[in-house]
Coordinates of C-alpha atoms and ligand atoms in Angstrom, one line a residue:
X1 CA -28.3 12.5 22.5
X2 CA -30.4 12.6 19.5
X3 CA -28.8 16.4 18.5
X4 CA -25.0 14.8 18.5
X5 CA -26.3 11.5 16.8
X6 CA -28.0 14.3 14.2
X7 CA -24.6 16.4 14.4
X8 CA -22.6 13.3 13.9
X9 CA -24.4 12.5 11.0
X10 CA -24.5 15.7 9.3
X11 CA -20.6 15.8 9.6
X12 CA -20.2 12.1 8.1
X13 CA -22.5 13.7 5.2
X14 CA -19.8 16.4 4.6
X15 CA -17.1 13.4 4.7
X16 CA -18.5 11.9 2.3
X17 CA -19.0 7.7 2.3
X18 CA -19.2 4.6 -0.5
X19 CA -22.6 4.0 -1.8
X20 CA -22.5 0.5 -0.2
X21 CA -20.1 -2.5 0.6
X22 CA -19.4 -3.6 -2.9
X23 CA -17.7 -0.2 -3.9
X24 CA -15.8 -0.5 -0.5
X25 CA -14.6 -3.9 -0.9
X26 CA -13.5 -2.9 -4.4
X27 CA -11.3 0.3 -3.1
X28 CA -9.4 -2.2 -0.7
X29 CA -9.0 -4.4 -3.2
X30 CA -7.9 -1.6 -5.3
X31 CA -5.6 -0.4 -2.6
X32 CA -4.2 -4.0 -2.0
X33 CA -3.6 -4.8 -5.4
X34 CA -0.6 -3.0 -6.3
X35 CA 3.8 -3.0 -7.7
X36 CA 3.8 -5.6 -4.9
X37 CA 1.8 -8.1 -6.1
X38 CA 3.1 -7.7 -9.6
X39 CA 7.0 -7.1 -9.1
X40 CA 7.2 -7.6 -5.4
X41 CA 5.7 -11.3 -4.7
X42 CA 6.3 -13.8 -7.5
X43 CA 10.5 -13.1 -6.5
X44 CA 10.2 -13.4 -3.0
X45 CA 8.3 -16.5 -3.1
X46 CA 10.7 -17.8 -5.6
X47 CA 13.6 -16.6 -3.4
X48 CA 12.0 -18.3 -0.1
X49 CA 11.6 -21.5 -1.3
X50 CA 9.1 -21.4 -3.9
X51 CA 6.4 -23.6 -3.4
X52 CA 7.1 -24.6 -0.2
X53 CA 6.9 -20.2 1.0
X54 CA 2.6 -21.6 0.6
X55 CA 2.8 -22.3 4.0
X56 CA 4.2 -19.5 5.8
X57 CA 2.7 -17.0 3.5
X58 CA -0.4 -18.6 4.4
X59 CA 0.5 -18.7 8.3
X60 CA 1.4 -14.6 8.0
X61 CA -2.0 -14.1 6.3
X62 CA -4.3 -15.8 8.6
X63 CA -2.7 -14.8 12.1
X64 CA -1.2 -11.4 11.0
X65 CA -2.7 -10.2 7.9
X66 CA -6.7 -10.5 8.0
X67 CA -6.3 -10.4 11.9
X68 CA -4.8 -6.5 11.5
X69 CA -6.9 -5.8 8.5
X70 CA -9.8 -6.4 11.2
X71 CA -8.1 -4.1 13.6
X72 CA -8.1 -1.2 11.2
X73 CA -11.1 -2.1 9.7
X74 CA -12.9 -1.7 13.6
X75 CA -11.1 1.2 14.2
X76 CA -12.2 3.2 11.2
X77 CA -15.1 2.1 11.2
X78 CA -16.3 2.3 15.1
X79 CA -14.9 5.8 15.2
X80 CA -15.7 7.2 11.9
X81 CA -12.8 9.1 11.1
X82 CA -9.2 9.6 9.4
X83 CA -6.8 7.4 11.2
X84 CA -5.7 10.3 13.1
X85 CA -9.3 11.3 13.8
X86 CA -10.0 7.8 14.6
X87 CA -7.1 7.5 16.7
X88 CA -8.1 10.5 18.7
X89 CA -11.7 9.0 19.4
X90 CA -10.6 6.2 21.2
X91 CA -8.2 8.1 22.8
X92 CA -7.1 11.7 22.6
X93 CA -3.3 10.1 23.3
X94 CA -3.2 8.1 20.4
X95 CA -3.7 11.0 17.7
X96 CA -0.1 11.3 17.1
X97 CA -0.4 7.4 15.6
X98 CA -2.3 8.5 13.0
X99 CA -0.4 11.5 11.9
X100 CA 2.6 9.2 11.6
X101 CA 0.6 7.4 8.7
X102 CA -0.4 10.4 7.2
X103 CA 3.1 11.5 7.3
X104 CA 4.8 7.9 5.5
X105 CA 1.5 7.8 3.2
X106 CA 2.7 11.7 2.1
X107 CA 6.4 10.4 1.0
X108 CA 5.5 7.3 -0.3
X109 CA 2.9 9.1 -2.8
X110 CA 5.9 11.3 -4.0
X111 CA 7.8 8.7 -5.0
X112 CA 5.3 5.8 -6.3
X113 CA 3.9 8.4 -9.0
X114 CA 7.1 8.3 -10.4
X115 CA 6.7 4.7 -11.2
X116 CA 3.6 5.3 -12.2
X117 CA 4.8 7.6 -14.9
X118 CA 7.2 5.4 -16.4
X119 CA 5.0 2.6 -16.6
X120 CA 2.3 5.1 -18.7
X121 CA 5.7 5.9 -20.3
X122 CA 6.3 2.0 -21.3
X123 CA 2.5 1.4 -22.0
X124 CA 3.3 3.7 -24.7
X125 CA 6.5 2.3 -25.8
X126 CA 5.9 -0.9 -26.1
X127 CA 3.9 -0.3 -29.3
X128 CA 6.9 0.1 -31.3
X129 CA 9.6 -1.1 -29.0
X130 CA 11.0 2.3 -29.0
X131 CA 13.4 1.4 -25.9
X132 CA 15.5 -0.3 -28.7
X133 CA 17.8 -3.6 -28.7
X134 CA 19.4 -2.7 -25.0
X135 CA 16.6 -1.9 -22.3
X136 CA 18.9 -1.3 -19.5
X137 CA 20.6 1.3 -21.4
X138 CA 17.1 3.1 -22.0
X139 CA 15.9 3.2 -18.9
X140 CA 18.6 4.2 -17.1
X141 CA 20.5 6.2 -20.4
X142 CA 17.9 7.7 -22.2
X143 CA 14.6 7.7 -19.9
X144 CA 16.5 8.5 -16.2
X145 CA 19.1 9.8 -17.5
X146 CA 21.4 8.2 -13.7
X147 CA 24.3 10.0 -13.0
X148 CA 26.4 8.6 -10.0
X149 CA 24.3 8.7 -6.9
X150 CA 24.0 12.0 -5.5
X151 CA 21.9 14.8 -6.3
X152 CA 21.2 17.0 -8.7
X153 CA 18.7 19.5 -10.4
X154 CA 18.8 18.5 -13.6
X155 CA 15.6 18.1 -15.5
X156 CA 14.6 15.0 -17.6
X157 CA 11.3 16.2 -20.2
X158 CA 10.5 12.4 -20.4
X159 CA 9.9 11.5 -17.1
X160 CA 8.4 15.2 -16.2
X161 CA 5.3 14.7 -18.7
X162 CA 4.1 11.5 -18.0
X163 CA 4.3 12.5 -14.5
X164 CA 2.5 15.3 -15.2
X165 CA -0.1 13.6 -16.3
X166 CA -0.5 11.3 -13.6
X167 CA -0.3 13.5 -11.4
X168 CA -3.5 15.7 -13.1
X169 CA -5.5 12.3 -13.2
X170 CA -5.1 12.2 -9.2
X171 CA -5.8 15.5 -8.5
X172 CA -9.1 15.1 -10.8
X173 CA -10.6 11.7 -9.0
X174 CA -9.3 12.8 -5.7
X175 CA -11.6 15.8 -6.1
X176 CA -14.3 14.2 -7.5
X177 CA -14.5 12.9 -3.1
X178 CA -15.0 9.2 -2.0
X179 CA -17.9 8.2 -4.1
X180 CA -17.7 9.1 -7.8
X181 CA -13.7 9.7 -7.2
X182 CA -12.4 7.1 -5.1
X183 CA -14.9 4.3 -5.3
X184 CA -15.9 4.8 -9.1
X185 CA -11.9 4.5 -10.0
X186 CA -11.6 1.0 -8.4
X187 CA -15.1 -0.1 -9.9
X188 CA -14.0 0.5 -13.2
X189 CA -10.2 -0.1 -13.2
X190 CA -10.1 -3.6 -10.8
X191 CA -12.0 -5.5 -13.2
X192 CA -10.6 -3.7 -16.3
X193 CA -7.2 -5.2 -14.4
X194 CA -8.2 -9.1 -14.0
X195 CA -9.1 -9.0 -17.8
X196 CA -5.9 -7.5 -18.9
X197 CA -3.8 -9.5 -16.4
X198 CA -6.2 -12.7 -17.3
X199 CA -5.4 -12.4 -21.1
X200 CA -1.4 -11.8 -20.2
X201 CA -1.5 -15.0 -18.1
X202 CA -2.7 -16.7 -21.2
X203 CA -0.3 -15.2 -23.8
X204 CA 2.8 -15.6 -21.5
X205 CA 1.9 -19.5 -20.8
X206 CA 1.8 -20.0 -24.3
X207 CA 5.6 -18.9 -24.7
X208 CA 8.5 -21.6 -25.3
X209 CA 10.0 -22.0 -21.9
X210 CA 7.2 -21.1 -19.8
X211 CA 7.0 -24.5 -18.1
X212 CA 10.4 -23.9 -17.1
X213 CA 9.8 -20.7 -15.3
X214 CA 6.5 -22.1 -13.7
X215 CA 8.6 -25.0 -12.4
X216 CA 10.9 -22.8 -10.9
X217 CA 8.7 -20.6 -9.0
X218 CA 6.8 -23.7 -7.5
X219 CA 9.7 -26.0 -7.0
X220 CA 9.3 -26.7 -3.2
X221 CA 12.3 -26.3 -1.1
X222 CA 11.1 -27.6 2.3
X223 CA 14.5 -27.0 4.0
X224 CA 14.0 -22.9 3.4
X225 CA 10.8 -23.1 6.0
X226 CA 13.7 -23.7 8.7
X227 CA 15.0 -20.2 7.8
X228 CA 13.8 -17.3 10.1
X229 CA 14.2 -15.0 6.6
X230 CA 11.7 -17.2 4.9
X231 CA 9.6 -16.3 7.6
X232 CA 10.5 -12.8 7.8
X233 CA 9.8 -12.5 4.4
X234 CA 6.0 -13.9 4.4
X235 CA 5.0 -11.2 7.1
X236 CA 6.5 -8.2 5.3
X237 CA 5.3 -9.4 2.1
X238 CA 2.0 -9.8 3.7
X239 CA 1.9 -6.5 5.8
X240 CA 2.6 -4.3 2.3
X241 CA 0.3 -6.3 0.2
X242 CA -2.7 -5.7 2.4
X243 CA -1.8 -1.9 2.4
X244 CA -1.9 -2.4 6.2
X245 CA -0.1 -0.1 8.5
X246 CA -0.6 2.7 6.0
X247 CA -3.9 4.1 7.9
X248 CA -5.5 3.2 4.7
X249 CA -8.3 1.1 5.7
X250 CA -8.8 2.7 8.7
X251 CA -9.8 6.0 6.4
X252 CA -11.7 3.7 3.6
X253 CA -13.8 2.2 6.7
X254 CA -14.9 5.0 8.0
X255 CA -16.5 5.6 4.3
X256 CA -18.6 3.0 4.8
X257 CA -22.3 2.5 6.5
X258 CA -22.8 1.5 9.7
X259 CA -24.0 -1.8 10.3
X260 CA -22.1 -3.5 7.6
X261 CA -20.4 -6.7 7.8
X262 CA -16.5 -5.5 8.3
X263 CA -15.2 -9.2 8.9
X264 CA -16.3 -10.8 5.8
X265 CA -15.6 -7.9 3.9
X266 CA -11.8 -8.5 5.4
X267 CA -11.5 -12.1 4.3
X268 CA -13.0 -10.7 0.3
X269 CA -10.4 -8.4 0.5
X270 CA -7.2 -10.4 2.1
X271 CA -8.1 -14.0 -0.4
X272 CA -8.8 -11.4 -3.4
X273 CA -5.3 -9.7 -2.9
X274 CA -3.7 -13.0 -2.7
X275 CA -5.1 -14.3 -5.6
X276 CA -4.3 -11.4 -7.7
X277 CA -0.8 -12.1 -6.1
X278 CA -0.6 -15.7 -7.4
X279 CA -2.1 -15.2 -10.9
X280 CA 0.9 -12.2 -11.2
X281 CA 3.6 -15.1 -9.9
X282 CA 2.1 -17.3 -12.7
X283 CA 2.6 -14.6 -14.8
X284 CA 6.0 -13.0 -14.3
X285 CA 7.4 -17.1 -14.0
X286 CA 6.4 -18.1 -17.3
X287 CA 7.1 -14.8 -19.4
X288 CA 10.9 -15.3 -16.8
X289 CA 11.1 -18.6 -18.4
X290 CA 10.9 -17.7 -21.6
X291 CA 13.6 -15.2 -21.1
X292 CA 15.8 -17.7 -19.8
X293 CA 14.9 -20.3 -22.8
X294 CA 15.7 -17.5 -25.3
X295 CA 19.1 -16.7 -23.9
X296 CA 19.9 -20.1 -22.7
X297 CA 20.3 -19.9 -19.5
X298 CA 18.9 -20.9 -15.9
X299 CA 15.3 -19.3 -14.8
X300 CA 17.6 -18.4 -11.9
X301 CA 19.9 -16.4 -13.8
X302 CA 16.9 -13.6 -15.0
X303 CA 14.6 -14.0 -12.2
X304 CA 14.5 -10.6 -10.5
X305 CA 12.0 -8.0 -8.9
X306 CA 11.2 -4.1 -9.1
X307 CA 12.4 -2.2 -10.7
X308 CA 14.4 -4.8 -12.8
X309 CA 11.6 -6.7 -13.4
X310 CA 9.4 -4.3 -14.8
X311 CA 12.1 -1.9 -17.1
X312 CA 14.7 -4.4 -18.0
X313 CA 13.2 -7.8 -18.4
X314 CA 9.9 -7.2 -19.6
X315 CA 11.1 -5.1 -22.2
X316 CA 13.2 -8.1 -23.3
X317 CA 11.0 -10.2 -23.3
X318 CA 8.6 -8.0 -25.3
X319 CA 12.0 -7.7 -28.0
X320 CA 11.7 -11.1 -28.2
X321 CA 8.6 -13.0 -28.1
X322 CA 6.1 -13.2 -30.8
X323 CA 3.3 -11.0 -29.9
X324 CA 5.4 -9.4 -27.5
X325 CA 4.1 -5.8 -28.1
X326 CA 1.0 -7.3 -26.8
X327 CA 2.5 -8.4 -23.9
X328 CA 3.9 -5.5 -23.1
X329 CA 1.0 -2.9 -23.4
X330 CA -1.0 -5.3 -21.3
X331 CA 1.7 -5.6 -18.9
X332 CA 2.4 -1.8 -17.9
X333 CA -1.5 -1.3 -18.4
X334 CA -1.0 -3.3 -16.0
X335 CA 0.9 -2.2 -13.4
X336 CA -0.2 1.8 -13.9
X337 CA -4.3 0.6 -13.3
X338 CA -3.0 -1.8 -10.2
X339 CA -0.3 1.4 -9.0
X340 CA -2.7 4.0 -9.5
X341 CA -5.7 2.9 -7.7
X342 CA -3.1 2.5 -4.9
X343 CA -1.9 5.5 -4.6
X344 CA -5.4 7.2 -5.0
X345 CA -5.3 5.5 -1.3
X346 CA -2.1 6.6 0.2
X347 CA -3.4 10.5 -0.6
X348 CA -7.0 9.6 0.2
X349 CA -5.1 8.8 4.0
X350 CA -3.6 12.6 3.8
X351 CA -6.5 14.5 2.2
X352 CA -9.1 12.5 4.9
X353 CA -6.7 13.6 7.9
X354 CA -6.4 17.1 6.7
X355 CA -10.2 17.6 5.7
X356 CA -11.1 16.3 9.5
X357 CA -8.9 18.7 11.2
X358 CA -9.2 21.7 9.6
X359 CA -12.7 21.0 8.1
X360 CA -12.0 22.0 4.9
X361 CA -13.7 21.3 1.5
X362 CA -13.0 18.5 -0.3
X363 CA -11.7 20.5 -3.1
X364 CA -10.0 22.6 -0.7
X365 CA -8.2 19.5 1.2
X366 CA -7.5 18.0 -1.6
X367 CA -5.7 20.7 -3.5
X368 CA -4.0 21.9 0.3
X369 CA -2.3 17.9 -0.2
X370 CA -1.4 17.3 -3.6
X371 CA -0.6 20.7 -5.0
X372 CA 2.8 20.2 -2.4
X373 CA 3.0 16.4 -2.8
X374 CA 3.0 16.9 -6.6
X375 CA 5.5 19.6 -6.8
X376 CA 7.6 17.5 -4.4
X377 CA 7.2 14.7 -6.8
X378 CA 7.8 16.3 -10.0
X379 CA 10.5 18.3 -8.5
X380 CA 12.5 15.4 -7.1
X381 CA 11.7 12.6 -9.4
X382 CA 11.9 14.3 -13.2
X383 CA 15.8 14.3 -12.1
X384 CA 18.7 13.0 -12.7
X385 CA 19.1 11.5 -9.1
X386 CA 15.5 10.8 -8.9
X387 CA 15.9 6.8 -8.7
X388 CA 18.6 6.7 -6.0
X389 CA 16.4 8.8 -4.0
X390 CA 13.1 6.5 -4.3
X391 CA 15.3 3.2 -4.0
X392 CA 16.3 4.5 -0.5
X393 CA 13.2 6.2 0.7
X394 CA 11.3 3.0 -0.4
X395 CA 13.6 1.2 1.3
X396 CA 13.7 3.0 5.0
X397 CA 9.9 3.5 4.9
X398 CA 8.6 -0.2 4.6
X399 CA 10.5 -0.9 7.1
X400 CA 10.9 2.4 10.0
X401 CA 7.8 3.3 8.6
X402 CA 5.1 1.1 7.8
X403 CA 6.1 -2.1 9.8
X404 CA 7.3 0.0 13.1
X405 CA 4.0 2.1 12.9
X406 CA 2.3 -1.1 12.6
X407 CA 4.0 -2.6 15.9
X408 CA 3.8 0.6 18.1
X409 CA 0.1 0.9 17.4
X410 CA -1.1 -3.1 18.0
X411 CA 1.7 -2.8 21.0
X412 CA -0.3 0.7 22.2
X413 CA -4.0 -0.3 21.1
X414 CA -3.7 -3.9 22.8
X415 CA -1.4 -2.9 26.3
X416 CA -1.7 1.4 26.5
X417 CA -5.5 1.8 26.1
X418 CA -7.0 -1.3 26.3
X419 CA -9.2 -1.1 23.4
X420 CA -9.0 -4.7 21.3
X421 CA -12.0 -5.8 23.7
X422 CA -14.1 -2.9 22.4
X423 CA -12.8 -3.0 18.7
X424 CA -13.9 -7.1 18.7
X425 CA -17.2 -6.5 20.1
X426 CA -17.8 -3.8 17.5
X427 CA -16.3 -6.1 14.9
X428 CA -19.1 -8.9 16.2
X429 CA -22.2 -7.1 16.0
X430 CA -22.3 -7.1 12.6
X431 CA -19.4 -9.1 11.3
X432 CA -20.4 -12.7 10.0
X433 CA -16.6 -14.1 10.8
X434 CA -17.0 -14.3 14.7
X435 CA -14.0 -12.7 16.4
X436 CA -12.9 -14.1 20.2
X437 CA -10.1 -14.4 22.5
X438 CA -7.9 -15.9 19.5
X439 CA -8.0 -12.5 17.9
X440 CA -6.8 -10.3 21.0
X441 CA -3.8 -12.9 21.6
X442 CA -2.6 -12.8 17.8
X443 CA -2.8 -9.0 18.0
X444 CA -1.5 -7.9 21.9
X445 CA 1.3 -10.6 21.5
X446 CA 2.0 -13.0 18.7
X447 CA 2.0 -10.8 16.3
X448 CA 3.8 -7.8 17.5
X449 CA 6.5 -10.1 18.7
X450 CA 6.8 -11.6 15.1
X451 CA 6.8 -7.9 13.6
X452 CA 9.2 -7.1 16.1
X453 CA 11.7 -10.0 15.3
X454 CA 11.7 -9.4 11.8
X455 CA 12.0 -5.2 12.3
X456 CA 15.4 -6.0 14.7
X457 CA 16.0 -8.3 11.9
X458 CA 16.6 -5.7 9.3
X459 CA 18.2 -3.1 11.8
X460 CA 20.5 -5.4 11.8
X461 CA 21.2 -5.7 8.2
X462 CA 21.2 -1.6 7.8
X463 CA 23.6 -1.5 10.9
X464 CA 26.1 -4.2 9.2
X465 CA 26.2 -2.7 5.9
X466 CA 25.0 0.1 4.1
X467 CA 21.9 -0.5 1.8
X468 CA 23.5 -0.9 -1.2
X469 CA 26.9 0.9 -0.8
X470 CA 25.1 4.5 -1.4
X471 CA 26.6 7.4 0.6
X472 CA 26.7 7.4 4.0
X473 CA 24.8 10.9 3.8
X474 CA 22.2 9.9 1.5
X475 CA 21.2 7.0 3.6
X476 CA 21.1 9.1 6.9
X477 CA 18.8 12.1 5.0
X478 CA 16.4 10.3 3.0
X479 CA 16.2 7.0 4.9
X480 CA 16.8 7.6 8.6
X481 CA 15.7 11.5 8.5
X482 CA 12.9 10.7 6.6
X483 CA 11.6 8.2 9.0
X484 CA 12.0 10.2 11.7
X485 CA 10.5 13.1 10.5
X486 CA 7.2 11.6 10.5
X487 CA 7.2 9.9 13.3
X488 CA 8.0 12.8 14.8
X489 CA 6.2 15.2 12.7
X490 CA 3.4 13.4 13.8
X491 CA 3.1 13.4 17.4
X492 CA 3.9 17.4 17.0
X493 CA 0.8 17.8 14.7
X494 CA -1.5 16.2 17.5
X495 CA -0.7 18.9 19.2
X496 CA -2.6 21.2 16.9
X497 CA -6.1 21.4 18.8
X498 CA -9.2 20.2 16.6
X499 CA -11.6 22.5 15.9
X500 CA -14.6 22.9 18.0
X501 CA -17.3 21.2 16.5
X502 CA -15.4 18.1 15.9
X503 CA -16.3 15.6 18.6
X504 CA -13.8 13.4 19.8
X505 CA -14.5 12.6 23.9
X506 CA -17.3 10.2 24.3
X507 CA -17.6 9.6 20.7
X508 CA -19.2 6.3 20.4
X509 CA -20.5 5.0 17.5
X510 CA -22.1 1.9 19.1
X511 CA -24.7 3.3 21.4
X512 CA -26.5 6.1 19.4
X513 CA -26.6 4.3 15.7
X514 CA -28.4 1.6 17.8
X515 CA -31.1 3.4 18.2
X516 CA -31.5 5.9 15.8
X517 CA -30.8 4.5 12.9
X518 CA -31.5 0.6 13.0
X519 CA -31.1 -1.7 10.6
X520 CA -29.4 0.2 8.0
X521 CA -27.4 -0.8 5.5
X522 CA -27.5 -4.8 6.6
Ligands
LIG1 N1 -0.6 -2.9 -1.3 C1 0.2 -2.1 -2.1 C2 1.0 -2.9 -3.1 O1 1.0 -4.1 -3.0 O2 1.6 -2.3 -4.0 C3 1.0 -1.3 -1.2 C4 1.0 0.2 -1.5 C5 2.1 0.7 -2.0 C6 -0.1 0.9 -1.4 C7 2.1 2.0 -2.3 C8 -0.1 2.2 -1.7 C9 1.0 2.8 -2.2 F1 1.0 4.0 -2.5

């Protein structure tokens, strides 16, 4: 026993790990903290009934949320490996699970770097306002340069630099592994972040109008919490936020000591993430409201998300108010620190699965993943049709992606293989949040029933009409193909057997740490 427990360790060497919790529960944190919190959340909560969404954001976070971010967290973390890797420890059946992720984390890094590039674009910009008195003709004129959807080769130079250069930084802290790549990137950026956003928060409450957009973002409007969209829209809010259902923190808790706390380091990470969330709300609101002031109309009447949000109104608002260059280089400072250290994540999921299978280097797995993924990216995204492509990849894979992965696994984990009982005692023996039969209901059957509802739900609404009148064609390659693909993709890279020193049957990571190494890391 003692030469596996010495093999096992000398492999995790080679994997590489975070020097302790704090660097770990900054990555999630970094991971967590992302576009949704800043363009995603403060509109859906003001579309769901504003003050009164508190309560079933709140419900979706306790049962759902932290109850799944425990799940990966145990998984990872018992079983030491990529989420396919993981997967494949507790049962070789279940591989194909986290080849799926790999395969959604894959696309959805070639098309968030693109957003990442124009925000460094706008970071820029917003020095000298150089997107000029009409934003929207800018961004979509002079930065995308949109034709009708559809696609087409033709190369933008604006976009293709910036994204460049994102994609350069990646390869560079990806390479640098999990410790001074990974880990150092959160360490510095995530509180570099909370300053920036902190000192935004201040300048945009000091704008005429602010009160106005602050009151309608919190206005309660009890009667929505009847709606079974209001509630729909907490858990999918919730699920994206956490970056759960990704594989992500099933691949950053394997990088992390044994015997460490996992529970509390889940409730750090889900209240953190949620109150970056409502600072970004408070935010957005009151730079909204003075929007609305300065073009006298209703907060209603500018209040929008995305894409919008971020390239249109901001940059409007930065025309307009005094100081506004200020608030715009701290805004898209903003959202490229949040975005980035996110999508260091998504390819940390693809570089970990690849380095475990075909223990490679990490220079080598790294390069093998985002050589391809950057191409992809700057081959897809510096064109013309680049936008209409991300709008309905982003689309299909939040929903046939990350939510149904998240389903078929709690569905497969709780009822296929019988593992919650093993995950929760793994999650007590260090964990200081006790975990008991509550936990195994929420995740064999409350919550994949709710994830299920709200998943038929938006079938539904694909099946009645087409998301947002594109072509029938576009939406059946790069939504419904897409999704497919790596779903199937997946389960047909399982196949490929693991190479023989990798240990995967009896792997336990409970019994031998026990005894050889006690006590560490506590
Ligand atoms: N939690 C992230 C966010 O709120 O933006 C979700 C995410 C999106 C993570 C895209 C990673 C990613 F590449």
């Amino acid at each position: 026993m003692s030469t596996t427990a010495s093999q096992d360790e000398a492999a995790e060497a080679r994997r590489g790990s975070f020097s302790g919790r704090r660097v770990f529960i900054l990555a999630a944190i970094g991971s967590a903290v992302g576009l949704g919190n800043i363009w995603r959340f403060p509109y859906v909560a003001y579309d769901n009934g504003g003050g009164a969404f508190i309560l079933p954001y709140l419900v979706a976070l306790l049962t759902a949320g932290i109850p799944f971010l425990f799940l990966e967290y145990a998984l990872g973390h018992r079983y030491r490996g990529s989420a396919p890797l993981s997967f494949a420890r507790l049962s070789r059946r279940t591989e194909g699970l986290g080849w799926w992720q790999v395969g959604i984390c894959f696309m959805i890094a070639v098309y968030y770097a693109a957003v990442i590039a124009w925000a460094l674009s706008y970071t820029v910009l917003s020095f000298t306002r150089a997107w000029g008195e009409d934003p929207n003709a800018y961004f979509f004129g002079d930065l995308l340069q949109a034709g009708d959807p559809g696609v087409t080769l033709d190369f933008v130079p604006r976009v293709l630099l910036p994204l460049a250069v994102v994609w350069v930084a990646l390869i560079a802290v990806l390479a640098l592994g999990v410790q001074r790549g990974v880990g150092a990137t959160s360490v510095i950026f995530i509180p570099v972040l909370v300053i920036a956003f902190a000192v935004l928060v201040v300048q945009a409450l000091r704008l005429p109008g602010a009160g106005a957009g602050l009151d309608a973002l919190f206005a309660p409007d009890w009667s929505a919490l009847a709606e079974p969209a209001v509630w729909a829209a907490a858990y999918g809010q919730i699920f994206f936020s956490l970056s759960i259902g990704f594989g992500i923190m099933i691949t950053y808790s394997s990088y992390v000591h044994r015997r460490t706390d996992m529970t509390g380091s889940a409730m750090v990470v889900g209240f953190s993430n949620s109150g970056f969330e409502l600072l970004a709300g408070i935010g957005v609101f009151a730079a909204l409201g003075f929007m609305a002031q300065a073009s006298g109309v209703a907060v209603g009447e500018v209040a929008t998300s995305g894409i919008g949000l971020a390239f249109i109104a901001f940059p409007t608002i930065v025309n307009e108010a005094p100081a506004g260059a200020v608030i715009g280089v701290l805004f898209f400072a903003s959202l490229v620190m949040a975005g980035f250290t996110s999508l260091v994540s998504v390819l940390e999921v693809v570089i970990s699965a690849v380095r475990d299978k075909f223990e490679l280097s990490r220079l080598r797995s790294t390069l093998v993943v985002t050589v391809p993924c950057a191409l992809l990216s700057l081959i897809g995204f510096s064109t013309t049709s680049g936008i209409y492509v991300l709008d309905i990849l982003d689309h299909f894979i939040n929903r046939f992606g990350i939510l149904l992965v998240a389903v078929v696994s709690m569905v497969v984990l709780a009822w296929g293989v019988r593992a919650l009982p093993r995950l929760r005692d793994h999650l007590n023996r260090d964990g200081s949040v006790p975990v008991r039969g509550w936990w195994i209901v929420l995740m064999s059957v409350v919550t994949p029933l709710v994830l299920g509802f709200v998943l038929v739900r938006e079938l539904w609404a694909v099946l009645q009409e087409p998301y947002e009148g594109y072509p029938q064609w576009m939406l059946l390659v790069f939504g419904w193909l897409a999704a497919l693909l790596v779903a199937v993709g997946g389960f047909v890279i399982a196949r490929v057997p693991w190479r023989s020193q990798t240990r995967i049957d009896g792997y336990d990571d409970d019994e031998p740490v026990a005894t050889t190494t006690p006590g560490r890391d506590l």
